Tab-separated table of N, CA, C and O in Angstrom:
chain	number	residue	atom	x	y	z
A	1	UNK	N	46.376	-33.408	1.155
A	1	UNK	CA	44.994	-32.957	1.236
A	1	UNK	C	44.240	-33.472	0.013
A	1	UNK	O	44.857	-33.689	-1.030
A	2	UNK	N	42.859	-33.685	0.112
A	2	UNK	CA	42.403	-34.779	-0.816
A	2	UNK	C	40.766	-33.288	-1.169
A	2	UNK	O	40.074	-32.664	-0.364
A	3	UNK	N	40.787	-33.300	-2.570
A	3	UNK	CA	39.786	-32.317	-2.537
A	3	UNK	C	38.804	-33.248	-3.333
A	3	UNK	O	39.098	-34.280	-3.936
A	4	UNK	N	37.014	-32.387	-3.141
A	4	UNK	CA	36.260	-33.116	-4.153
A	4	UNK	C	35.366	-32.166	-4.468
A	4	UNK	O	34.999	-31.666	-3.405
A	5	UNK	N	34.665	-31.506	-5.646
A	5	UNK	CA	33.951	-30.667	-6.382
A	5	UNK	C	33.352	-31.257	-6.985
A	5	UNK	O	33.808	-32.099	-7.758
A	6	UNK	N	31.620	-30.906	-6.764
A	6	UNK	CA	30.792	-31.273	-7.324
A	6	UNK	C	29.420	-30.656	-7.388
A	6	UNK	O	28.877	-30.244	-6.362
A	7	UNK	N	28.978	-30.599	-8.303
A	7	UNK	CA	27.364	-29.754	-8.488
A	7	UNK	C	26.615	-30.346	-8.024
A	7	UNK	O	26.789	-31.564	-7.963
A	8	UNK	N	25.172	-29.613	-7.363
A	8	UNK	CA	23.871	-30.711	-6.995
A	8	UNK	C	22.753	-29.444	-7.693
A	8	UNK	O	22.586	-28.228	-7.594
A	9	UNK	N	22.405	-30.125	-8.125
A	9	UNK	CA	21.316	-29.145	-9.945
A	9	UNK	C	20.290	-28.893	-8.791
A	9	UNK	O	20.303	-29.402	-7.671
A	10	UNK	N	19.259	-27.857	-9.391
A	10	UNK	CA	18.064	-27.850	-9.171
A	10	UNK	C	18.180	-26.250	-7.834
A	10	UNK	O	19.240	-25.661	-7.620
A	11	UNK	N	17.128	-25.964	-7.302
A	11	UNK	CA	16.710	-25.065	-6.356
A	11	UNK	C	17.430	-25.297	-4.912
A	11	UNK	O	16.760	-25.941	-4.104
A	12	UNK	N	18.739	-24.840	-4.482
A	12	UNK	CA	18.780	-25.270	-3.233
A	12	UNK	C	17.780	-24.846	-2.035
A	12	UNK	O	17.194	-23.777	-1.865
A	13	UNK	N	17.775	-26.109	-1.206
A	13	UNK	CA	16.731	-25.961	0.086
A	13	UNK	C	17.420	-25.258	1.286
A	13	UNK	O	18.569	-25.476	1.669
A	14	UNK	N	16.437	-24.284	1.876
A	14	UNK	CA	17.254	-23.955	3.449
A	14	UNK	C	16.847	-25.740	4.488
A	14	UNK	O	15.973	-26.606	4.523
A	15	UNK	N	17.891	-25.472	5.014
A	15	UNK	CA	17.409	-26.390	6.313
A	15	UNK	C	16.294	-26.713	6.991
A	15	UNK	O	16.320	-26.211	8.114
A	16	UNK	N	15.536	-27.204	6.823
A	16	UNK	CA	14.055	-27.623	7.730
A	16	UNK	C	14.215	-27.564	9.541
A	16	UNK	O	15.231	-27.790	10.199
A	17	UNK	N	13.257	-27.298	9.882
A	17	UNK	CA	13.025	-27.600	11.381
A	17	UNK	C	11.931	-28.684	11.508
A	17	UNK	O	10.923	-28.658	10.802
A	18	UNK	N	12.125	-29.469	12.269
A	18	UNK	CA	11.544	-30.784	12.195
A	18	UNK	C	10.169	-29.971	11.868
A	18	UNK	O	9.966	-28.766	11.717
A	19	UNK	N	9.298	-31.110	11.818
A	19	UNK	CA	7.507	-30.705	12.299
A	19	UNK	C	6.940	-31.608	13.249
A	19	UNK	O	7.147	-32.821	13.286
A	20	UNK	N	6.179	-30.911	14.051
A	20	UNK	CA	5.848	-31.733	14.927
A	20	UNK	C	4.165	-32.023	14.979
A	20	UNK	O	3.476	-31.008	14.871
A	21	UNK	N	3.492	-33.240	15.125
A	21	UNK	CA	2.008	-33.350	15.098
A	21	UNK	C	1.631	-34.375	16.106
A	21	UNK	O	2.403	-34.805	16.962
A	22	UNK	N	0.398	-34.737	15.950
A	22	UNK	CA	0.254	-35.360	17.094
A	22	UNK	C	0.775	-36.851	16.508
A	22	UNK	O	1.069	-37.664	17.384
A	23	UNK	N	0.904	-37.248	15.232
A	23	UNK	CA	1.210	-38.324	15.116
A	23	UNK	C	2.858	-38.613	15.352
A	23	UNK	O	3.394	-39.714	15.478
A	24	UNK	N	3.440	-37.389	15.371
A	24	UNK	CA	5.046	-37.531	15.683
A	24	UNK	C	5.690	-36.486	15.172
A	24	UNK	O	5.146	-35.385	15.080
A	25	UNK	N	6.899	-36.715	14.791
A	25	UNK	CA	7.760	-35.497	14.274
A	25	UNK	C	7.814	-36.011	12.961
A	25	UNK	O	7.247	-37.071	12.693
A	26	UNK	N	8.693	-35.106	11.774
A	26	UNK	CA	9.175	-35.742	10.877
A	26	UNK	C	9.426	-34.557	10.085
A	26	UNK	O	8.783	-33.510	10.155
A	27	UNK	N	10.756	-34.884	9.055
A	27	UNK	CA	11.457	-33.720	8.127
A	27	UNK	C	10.371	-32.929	6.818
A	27	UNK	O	10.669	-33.479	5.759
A	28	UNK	N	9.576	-32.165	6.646
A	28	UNK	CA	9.370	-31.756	5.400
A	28	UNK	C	9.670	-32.362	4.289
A	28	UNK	O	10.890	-32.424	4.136
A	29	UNK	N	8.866	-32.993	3.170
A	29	UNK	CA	9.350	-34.097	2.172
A	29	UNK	C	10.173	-33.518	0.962
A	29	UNK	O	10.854	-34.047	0.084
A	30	UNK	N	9.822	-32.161	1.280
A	30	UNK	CA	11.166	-30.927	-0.196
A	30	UNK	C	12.219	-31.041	0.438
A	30	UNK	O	13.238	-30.997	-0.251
A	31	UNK	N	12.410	-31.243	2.091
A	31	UNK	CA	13.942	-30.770	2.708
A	31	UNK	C	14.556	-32.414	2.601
A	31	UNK	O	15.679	-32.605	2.135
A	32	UNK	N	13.836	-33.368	3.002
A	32	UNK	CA	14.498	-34.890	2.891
A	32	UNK	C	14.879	-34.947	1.266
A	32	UNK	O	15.880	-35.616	1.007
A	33	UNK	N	14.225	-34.351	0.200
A	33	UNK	CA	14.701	-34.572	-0.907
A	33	UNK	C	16.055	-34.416	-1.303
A	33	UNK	O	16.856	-35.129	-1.909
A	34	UNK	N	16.086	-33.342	-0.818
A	34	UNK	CA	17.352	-31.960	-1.204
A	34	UNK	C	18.149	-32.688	-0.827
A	34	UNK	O	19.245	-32.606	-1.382
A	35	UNK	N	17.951	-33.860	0.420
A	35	UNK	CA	19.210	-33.999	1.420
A	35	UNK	C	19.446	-35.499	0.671
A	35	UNK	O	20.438	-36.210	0.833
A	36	UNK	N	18.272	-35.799	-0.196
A	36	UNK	CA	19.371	-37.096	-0.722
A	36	UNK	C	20.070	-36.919	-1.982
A	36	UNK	O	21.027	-37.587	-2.375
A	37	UNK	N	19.254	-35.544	-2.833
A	37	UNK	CA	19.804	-35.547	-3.748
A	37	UNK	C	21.673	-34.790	-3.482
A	37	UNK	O	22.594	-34.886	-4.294
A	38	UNK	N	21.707	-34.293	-2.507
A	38	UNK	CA	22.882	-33.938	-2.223
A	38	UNK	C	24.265	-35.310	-2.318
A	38	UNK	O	25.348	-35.470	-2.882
A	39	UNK	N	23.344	-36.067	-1.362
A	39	UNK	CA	24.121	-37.239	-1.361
A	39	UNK	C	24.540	-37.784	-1.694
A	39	UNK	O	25.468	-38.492	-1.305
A	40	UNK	N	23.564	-37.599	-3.361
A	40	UNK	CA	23.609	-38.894	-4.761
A	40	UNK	C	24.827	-38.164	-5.392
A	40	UNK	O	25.798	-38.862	-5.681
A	41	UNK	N	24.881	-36.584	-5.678
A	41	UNK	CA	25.537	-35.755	-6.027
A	41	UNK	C	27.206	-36.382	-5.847
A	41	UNK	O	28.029	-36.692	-6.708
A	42	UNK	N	27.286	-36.411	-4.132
A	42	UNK	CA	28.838	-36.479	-3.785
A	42	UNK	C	29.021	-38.081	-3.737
A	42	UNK	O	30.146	-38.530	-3.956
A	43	UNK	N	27.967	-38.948	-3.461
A	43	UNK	CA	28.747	-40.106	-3.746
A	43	UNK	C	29.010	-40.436	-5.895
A	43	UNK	O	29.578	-41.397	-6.413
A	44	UNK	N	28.541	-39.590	-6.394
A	44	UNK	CA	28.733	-40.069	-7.857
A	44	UNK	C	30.509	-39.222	-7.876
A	44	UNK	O	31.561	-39.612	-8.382
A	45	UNK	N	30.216	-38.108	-7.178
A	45	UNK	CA	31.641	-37.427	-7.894
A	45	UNK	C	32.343	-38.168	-7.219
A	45	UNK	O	33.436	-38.273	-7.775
A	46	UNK	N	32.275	-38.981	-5.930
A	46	UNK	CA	33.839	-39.850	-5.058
A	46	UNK	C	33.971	-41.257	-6.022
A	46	UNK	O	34.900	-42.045	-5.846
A	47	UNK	N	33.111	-41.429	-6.873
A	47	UNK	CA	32.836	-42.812	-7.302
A	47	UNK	C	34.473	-42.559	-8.212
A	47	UNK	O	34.967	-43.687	-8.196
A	48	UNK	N	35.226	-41.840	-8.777
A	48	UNK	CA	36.213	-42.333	-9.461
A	48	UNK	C	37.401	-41.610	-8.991
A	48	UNK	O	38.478	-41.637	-9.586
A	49	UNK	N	37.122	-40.810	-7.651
A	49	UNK	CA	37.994	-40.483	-7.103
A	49	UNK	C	38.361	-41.144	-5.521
A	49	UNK	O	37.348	-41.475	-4.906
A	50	UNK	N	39.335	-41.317	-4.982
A	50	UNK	CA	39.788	-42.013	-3.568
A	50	UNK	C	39.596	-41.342	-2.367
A	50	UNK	O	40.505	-40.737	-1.799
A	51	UNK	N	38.499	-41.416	-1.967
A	51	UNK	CA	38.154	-40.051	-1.046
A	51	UNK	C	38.075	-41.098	0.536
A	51	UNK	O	37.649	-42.245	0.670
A	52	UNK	N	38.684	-40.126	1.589
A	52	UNK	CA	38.597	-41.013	2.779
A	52	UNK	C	37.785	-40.229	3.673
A	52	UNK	O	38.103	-39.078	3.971
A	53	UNK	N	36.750	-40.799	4.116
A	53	UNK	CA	35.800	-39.938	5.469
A	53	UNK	C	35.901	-40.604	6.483
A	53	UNK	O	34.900	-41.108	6.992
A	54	UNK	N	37.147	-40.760	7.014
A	54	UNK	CA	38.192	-41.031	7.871
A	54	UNK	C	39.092	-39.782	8.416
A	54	UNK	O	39.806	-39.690	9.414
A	55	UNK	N	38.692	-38.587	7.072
A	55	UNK	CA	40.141	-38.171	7.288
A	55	UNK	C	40.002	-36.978	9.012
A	55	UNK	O	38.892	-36.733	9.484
A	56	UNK	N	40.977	-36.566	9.497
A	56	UNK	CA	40.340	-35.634	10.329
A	56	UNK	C	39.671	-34.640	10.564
A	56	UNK	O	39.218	-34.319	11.663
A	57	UNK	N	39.557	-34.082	9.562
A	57	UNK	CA	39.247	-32.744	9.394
A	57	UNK	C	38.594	-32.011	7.776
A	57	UNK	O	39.343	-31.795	6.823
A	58	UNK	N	37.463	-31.789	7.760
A	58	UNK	CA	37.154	-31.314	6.346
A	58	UNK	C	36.740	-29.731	6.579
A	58	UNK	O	36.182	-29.313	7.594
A	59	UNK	N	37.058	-29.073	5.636
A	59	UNK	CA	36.792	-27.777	5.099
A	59	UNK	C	35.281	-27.613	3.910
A	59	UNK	O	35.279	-28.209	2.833
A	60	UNK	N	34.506	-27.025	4.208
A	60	UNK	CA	33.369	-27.096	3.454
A	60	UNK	C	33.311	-25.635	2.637
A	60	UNK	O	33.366	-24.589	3.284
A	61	UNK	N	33.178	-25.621	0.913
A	61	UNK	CA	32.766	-24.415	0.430
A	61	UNK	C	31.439	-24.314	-0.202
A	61	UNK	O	31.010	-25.467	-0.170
A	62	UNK	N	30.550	-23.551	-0.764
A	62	UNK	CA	29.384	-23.367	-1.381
A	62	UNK	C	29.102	-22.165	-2.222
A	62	UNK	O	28.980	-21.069	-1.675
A	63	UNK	N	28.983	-22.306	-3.597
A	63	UNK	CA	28.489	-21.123	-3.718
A	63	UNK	C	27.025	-21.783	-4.464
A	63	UNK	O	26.964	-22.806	-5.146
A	64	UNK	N	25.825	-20.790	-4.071
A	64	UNK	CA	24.824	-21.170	-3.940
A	64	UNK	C	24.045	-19.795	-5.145
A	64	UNK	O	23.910	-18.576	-5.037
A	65	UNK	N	23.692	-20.791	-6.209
A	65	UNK	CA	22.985	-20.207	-7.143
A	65	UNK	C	21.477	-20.164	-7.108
A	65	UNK	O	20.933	-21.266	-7.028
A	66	UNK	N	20.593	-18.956	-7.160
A	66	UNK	CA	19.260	-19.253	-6.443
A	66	UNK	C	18.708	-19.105	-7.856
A	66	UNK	O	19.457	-18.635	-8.713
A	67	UNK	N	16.947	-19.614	-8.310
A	67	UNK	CA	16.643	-18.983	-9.067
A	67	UNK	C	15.734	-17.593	-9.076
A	67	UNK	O	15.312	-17.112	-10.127
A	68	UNK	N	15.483	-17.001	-7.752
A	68	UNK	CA	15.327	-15.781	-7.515
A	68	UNK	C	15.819	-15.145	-6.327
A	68	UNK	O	16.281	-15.734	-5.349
A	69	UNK	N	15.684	-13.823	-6.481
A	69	UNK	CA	16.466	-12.842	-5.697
A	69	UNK	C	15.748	-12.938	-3.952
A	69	UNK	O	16.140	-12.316	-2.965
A	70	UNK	N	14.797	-13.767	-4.028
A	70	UNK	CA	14.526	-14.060	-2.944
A	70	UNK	C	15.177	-14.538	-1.658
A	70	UNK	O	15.368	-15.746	-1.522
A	71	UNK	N	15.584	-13.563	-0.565
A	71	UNK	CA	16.643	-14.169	0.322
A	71	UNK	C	16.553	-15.472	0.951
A	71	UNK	O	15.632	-15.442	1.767
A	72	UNK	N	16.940	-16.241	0.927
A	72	UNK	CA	17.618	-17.309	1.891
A	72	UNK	C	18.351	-17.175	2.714
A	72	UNK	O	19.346	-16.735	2.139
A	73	UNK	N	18.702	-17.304	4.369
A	73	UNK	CA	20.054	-17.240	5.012
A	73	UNK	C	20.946	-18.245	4.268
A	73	UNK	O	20.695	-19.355	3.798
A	74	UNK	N	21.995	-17.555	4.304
A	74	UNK	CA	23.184	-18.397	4.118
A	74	UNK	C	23.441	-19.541	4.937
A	74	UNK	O	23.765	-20.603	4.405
A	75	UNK	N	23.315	-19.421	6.329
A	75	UNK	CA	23.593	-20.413	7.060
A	75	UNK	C	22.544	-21.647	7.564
A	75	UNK	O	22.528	-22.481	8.469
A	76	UNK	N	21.572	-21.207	6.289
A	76	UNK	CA	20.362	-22.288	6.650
A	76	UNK	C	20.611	-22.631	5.403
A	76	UNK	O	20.808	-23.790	5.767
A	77	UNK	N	20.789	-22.689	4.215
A	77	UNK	CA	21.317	-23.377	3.054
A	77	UNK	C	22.397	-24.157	3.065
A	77	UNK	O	22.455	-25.296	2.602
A	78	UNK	N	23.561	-23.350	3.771
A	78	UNK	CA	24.818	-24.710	3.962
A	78	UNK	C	24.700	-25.799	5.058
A	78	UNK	O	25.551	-26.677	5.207
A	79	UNK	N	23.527	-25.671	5.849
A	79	UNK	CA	23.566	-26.282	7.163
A	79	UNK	C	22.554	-27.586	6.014
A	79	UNK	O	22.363	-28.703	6.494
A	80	UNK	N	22.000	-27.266	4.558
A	80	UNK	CA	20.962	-28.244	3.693
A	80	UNK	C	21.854	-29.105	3.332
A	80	UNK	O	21.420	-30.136	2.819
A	81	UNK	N	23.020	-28.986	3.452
A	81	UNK	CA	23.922	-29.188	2.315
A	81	UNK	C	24.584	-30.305	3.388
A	81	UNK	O	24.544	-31.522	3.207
A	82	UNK	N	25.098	-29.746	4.349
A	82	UNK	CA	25.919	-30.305	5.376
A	82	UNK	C	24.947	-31.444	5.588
A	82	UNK	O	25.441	-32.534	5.301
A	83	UNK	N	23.721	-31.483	6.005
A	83	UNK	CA	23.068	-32.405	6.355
A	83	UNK	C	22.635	-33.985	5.605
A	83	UNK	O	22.084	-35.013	5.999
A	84	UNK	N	23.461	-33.311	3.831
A	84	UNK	CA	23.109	-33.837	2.780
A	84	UNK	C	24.697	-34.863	2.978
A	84	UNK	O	24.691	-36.080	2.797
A	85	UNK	N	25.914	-34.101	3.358
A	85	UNK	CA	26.608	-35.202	3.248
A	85	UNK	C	27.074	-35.878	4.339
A	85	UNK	O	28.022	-36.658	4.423
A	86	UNK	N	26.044	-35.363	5.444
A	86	UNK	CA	26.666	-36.464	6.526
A	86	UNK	C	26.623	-37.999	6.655
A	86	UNK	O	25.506	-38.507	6.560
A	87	UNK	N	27.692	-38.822	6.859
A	87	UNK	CA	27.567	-40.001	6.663
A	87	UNK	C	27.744	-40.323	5.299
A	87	UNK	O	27.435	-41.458	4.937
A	88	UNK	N	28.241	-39.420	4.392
A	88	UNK	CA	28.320	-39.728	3.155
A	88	UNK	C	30.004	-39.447	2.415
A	88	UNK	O	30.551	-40.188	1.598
A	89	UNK	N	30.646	-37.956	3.089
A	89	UNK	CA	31.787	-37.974	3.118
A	89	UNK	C	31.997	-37.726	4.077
A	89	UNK	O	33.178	-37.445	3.873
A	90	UNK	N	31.895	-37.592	4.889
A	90	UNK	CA	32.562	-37.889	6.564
A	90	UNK	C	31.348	-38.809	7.275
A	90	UNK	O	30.121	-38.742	7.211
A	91	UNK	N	32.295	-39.720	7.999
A	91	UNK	CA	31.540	-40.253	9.219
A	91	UNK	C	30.878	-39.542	10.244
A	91	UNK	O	30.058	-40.234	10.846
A	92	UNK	N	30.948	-38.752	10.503
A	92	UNK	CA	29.998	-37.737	11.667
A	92	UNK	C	30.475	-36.184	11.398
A	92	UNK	O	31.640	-35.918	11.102
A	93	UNK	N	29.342	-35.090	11.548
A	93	UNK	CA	29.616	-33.961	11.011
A	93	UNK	C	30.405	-32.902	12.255
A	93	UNK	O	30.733	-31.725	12.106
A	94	UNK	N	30.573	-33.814	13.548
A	94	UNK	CA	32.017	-33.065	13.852
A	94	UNK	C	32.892	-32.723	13.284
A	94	UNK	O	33.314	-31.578	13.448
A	95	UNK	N	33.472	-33.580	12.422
A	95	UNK	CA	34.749	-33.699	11.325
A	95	UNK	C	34.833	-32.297	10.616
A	95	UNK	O	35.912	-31.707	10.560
A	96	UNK	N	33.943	-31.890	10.199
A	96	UNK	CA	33.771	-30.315	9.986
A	96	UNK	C	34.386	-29.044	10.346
A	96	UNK	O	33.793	-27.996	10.604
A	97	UNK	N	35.429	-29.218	10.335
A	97	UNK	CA	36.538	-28.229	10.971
A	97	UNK	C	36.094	-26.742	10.992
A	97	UNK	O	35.974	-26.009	11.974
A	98	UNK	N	35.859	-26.441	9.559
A	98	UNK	CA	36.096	-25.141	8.888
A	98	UNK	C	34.504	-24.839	7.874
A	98	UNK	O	33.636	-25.611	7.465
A	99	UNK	N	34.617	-23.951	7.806
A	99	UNK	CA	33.775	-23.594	6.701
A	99	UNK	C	34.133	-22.633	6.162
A	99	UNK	O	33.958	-21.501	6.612
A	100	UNK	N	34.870	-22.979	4.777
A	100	UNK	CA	35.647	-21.622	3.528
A	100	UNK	C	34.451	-21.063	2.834
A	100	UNK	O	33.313	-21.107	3.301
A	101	UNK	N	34.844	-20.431	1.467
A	101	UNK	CA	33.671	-19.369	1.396
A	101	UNK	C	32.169	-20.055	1.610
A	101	UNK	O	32.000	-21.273	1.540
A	102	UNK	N	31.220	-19.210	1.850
A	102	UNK	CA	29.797	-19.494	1.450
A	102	UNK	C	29.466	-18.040	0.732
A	102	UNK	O	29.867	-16.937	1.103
A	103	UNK	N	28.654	-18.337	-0.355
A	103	UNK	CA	27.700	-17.234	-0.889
A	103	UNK	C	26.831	-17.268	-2.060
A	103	UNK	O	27.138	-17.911	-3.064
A	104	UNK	N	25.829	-16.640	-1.967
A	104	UNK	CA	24.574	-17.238	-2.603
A	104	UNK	C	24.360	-15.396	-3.737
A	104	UNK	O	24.353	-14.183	-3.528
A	105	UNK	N	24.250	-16.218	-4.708
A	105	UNK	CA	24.011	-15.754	-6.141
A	105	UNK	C	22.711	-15.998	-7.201
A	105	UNK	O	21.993	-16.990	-7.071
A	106	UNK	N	22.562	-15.339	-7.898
A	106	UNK	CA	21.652	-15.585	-8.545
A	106	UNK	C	21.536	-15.952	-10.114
A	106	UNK	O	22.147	-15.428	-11.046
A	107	UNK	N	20.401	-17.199	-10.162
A	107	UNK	CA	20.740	-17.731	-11.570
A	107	UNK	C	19.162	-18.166	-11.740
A	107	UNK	O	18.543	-18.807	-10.891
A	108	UNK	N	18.573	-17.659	-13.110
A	108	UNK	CA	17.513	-17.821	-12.615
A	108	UNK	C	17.303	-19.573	-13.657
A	108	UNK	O	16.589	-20.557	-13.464
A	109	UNK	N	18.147	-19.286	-14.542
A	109	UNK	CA	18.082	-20.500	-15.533
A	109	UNK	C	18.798	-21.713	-14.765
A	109	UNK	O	18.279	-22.829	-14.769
A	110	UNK	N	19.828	-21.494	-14.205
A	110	UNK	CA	20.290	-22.713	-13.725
A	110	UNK	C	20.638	-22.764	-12.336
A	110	UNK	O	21.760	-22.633	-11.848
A	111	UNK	N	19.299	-23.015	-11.623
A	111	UNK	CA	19.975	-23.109	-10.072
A	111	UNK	C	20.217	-24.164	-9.480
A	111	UNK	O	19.638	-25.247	-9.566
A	112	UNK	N	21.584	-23.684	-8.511
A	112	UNK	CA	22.669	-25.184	-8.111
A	112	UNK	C	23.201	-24.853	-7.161
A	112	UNK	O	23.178	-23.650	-6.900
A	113	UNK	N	23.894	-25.775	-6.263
A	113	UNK	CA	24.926	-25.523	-5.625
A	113	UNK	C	26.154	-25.987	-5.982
A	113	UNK	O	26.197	-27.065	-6.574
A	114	UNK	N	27.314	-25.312	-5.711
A	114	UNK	CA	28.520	-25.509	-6.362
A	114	UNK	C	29.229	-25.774	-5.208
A	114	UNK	O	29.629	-24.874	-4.470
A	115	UNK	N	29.424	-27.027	-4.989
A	115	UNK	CA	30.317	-27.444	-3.421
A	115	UNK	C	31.747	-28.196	-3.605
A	115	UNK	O	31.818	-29.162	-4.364
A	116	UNK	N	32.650	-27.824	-3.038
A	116	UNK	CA	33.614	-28.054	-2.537
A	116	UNK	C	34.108	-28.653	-1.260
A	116	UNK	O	34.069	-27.839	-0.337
A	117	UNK	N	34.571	-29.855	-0.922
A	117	UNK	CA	34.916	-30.605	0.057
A	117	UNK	C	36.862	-30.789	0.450
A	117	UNK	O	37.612	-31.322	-0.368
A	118	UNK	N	37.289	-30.321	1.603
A	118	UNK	CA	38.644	-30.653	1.266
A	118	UNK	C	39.084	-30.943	2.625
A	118	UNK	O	39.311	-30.290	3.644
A	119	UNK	N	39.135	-32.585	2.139
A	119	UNK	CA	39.644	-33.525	3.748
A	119	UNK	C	41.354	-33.878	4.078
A	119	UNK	O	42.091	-34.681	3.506
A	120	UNK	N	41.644	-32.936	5.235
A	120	UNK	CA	42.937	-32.644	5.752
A	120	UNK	C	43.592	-34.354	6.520
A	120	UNK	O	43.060	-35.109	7.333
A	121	UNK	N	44.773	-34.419	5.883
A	121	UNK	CA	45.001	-35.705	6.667
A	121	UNK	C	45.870	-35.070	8.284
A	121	UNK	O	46.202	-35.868	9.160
């Protein structure tokens, strides 16, 4: 089993629902952020480790530091996250077997998400 841990700084985002106008659809420009900075996050931490998104099966954890007590669903924050590494450590987010802990905390000085990836051969 191949694990990878890594921080992504700043305010995590819940999940967007598209928007729709007459000129078309398109993601909210705070939620496309979130979702690359996620990205930049896990491809820097795989950069010196051997990580395969090949493998069959990944397990996803989060613990999610807010900077206020303001609720977020849980499952619209990890679904920010998920969206952040698809195509980045796994090839398609079927691969997603499991989802180990999630839970969201509060920090008002340093808010982050604290993610954990662990791809089952």
């Amino acid at each position: 089993m191949m694990v990878i841990e890594f921080v992504v700084t700043g305010p995590p985002k819940s999940k967007a629902r598209p928007r729709v106008t007459m000129r078309g659809t398109y993601m909210p420009a705070d939620y496309s952020a979130w979702k690359k900075h996620v990205a930049n996050c896990a491809m820097l931490a795989t950069g010196a480790a051997q990580w395969n998104p090949h493998a069959p099966a990944f397990r996803v954890s989060v613990d999610f530091y807010m900077p206020t007590r303001r609720g977020l669903d849980v499952d619209n924050l990890v679904g920010g996250i998920l969206d952040g590494l698809n195509k980045v450590l796994w090839k398609d987010d079927v691969a997603v077997a499991e989802l180990g802990r999630v839970r969201r905390r509060y920090d008002k000085d340093r808010p982050r998400a604290e993610v954990r990836v662990e791809a089952f051969n």
